[in-house]
Short mmCIF file of C-alpha atoms in Angstrom, two decimals:
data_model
loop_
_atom_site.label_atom_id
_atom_site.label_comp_id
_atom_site.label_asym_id
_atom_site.label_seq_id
_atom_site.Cartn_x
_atom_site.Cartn_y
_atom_site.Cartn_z
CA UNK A 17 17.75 65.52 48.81
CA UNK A 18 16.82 62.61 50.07
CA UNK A 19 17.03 64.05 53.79
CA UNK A 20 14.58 66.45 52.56
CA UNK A 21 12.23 63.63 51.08
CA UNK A 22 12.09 62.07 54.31
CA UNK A 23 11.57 65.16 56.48
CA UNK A 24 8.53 65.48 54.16
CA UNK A 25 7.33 62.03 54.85
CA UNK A 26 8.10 62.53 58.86
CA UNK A 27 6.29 65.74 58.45
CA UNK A 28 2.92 64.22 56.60
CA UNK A 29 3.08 60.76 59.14
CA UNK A 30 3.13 63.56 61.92
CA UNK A 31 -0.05 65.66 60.48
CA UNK A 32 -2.26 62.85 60.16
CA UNK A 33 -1.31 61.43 63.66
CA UNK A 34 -2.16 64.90 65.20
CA UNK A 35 -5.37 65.28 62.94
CA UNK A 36 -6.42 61.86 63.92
CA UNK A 37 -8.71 59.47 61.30
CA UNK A 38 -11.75 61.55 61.75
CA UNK A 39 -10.00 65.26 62.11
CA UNK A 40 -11.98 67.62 59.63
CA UNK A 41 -10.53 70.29 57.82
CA UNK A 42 -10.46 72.48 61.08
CA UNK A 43 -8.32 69.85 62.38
CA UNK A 44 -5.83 69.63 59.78
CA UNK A 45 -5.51 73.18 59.48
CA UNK A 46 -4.66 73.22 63.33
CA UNK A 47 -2.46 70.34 62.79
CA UNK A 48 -0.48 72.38 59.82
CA UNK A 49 -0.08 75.51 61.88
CA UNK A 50 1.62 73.15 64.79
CA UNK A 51 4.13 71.40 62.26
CA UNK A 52 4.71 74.54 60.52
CA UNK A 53 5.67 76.68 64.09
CA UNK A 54 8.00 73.27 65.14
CA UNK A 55 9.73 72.80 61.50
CA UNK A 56 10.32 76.69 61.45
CA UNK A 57 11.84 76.43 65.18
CA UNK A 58 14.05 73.52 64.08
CA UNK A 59 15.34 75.37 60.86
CA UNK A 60 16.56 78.13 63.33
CA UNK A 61 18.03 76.00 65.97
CA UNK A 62 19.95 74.40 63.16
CA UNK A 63 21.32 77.57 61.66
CA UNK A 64 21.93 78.71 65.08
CA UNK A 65 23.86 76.08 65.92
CA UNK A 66 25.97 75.69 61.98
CA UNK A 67 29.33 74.54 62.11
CA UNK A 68 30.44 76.90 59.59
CA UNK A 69 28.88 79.87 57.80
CA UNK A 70 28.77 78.21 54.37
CA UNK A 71 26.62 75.73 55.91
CA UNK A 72 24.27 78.55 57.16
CA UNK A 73 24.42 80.02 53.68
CA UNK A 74 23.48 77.12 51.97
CA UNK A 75 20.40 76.68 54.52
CA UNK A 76 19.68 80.49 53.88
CA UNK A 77 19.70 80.14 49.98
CA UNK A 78 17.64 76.97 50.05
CA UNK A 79 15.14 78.73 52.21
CA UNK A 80 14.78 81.15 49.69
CA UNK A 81 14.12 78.81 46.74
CA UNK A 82 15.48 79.13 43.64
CA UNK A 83 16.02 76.74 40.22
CA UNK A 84 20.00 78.17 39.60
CA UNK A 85 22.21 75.15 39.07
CA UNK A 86 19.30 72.66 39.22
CA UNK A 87 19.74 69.76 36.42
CA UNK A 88 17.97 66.82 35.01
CA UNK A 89 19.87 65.02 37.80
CA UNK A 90 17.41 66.57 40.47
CA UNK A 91 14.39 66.00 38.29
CA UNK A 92 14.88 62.37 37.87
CA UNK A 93 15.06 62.03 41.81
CA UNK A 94 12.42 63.70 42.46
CA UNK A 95 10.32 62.44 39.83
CA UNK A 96 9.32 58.85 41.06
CA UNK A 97 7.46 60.90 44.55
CA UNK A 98 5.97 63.90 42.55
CA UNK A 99 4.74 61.03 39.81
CA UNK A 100 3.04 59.23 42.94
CA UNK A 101 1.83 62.50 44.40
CA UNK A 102 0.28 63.13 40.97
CA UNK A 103 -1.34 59.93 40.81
CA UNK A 104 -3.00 59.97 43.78
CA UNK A 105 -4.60 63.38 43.58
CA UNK A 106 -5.50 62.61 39.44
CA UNK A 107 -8.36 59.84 41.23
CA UNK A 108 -9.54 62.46 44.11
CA UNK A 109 -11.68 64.84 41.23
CA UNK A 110 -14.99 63.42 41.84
CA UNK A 111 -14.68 63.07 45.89
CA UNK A 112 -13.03 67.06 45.63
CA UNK A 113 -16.35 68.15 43.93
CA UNK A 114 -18.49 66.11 46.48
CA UNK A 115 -16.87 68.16 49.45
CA UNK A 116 -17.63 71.40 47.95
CA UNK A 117 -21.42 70.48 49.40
CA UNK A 118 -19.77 70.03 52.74
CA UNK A 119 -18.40 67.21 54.50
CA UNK A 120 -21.98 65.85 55.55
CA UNK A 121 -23.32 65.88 51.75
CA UNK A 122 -19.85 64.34 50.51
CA UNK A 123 -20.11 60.90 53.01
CA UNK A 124 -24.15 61.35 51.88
CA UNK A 125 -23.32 60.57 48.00
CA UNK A 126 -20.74 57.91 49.15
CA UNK A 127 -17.55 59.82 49.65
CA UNK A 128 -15.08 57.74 52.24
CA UNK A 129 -14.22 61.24 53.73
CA UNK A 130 -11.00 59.32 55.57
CA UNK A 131 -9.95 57.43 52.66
CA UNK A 132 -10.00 61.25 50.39
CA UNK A 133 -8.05 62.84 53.44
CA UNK A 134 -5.43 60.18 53.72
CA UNK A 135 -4.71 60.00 49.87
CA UNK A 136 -4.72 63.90 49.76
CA UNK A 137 -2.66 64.61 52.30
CA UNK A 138 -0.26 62.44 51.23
CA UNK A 139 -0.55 62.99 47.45
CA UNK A 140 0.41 66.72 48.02
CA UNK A 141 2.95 65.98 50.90
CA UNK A 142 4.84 63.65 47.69
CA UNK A 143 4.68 66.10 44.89
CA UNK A 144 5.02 69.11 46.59
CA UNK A 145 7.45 67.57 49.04
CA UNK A 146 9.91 66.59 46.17
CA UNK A 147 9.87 69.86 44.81
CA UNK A 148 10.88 71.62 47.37
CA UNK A 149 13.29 69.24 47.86
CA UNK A 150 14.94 70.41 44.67
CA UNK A 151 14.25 73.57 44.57
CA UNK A 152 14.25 75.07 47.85
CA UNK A 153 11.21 76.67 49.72
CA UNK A 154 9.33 78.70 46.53
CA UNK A 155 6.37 80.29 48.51
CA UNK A 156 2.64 81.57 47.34
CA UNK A 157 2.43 79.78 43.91
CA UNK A 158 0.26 76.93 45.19
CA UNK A 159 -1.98 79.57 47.08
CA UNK A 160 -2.19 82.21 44.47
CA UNK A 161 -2.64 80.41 41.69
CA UNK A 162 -5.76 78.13 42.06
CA UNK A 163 -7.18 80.91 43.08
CA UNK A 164 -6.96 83.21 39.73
CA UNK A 165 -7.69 79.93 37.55
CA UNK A 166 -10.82 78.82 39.87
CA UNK A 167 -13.55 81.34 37.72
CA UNK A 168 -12.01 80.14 34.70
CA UNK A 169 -12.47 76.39 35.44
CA UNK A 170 -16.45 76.46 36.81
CA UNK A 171 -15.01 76.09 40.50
CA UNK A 172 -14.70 72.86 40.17
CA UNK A 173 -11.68 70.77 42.12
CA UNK A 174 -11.69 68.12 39.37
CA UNK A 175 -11.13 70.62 36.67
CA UNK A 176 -8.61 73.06 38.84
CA UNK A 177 -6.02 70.32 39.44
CA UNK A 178 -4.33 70.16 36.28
CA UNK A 179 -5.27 73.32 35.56
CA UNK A 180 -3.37 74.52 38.59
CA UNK A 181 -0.70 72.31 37.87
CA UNK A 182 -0.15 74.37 34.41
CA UNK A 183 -0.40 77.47 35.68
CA UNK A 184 2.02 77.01 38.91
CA UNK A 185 4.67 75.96 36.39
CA UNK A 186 4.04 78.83 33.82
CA UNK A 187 4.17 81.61 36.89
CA UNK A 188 7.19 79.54 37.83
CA UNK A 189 9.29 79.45 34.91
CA UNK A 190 7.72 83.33 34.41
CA UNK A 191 8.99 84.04 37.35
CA UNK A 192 12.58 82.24 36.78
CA UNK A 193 12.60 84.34 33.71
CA UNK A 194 11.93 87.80 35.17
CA UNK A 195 14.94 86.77 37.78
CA UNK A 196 17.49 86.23 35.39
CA UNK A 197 16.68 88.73 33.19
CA UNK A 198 15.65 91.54 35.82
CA UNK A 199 19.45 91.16 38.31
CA UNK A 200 21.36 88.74 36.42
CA UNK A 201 24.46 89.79 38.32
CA UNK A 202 22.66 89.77 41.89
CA UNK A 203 21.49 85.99 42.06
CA UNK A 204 18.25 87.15 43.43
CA UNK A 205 16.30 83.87 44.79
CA UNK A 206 13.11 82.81 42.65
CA UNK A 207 11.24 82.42 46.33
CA UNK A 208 11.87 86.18 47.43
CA UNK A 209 10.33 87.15 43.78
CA UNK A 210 7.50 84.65 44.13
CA UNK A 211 6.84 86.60 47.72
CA UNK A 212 7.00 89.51 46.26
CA UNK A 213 4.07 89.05 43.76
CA UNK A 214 1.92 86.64 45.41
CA UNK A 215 1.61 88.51 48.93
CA UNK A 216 0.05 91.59 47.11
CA UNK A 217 -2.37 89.31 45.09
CA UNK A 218 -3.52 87.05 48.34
CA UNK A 219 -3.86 90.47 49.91
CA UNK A 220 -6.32 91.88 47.40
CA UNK A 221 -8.15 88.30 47.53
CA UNK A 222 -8.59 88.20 51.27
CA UNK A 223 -10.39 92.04 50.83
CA UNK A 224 -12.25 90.76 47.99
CA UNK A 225 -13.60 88.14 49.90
CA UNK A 226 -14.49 90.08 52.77
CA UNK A 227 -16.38 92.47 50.53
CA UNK A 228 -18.19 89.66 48.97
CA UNK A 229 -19.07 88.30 52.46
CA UNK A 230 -20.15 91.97 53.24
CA UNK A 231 -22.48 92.15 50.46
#
């Protein structure tokens, strides 16, 4: 766990050094795509070169995600990072709504665009950074679900973070449900499940979009 907690913090030091202090979105999106290319090339070198195949089962598993076996134990240490991640990004509501206008219009009304980048980057790097920690790598909840909740929330950022936060734990524990219940005997991984809903649904958005662009 706590190897994982640091690789997180490597990984977030590493993004805002490629990004730079004035890197816009485009930037940081480039920057992501980088890490995420090297971190998935150094997760196979290191299950090509495991000791031992329980050692590349336990990498497989975690890559998968899943909650089985997790305890209060894991919550409590990861609780102190996601409680800081959660902090930061509760004060980031009004500077969010600002950058819906655009960058431009956000440093116009007074936003300090750096000072919003650094504390979200690294608020979501903490929270989200503990929990997969814990849990393993559960994929498409935080892309799928602020996207179903934004209509119901006015678009607004300030108003879709803890809304977001609800609903990624209810499709989570939904979804934890549906696995035990569904193969019980079969120990099929809450990430593969997660996959398996939220591709269709960011498929259907990505059309939607397209056909709201086209119109």
């Amino acid at each position: 766990l706590a190897s994982a907690l640091t690789g997180a913090l490597i990984a977030v030091s590493l993004l805002l050094l490629l990004a730079g202090p004035r890197g816009g979105a485009f930037t940081l999106i480039l920057a992501g795509i980088a890490l995420s290319a090297l971190a998935g090339a150094l997760t196979q070198l290191v299950l090509n070169l495991s000791p031992n195949p329980y050692a590349t089962a336990d990498i497989v598993f975690w890559l998968m995600g899943s909650l089985a076996d997790r305890s209060f134990t894991h919550v409590w240490l990861a609780l102190p990072l996601t409680v800081l991640g959660w902090m930061l990004l509760a004060g980031l509501g009004r500077g969010l709504d600002a950058l819906t206008l655009g960058e431009d219009a956000a440093a116009a009304l007074g936003i300090r665009l750096g000072r919003l980048r650094l504390a979200l980057v690294i608020g979501i790097a903490a929270s989200v950074g503990a929990g997969v920690a814990v849990a393993g790598a559960i994929g498409f909840v935080g892309l799928i679900v602020p996207h179903l909740l934004r209509p119901l929330v006015g678009a607004r950022p300030a108003r879709l973070l803890p809304a977001s936060a609800l609903g990624g734990a209810a499709l989570l524990l939904a979804a934890d449900i549906g696995v035990r219940l569904v193969l019980p005997d079969r120990d099929l991984k809450l990430g593969v499940v997660t996959a398996l809903i939220g591709a269709p649904l960011f498929i259907r958005l990505i059309y939607r979009t397209r056909a709201e662009a086209g119109a």
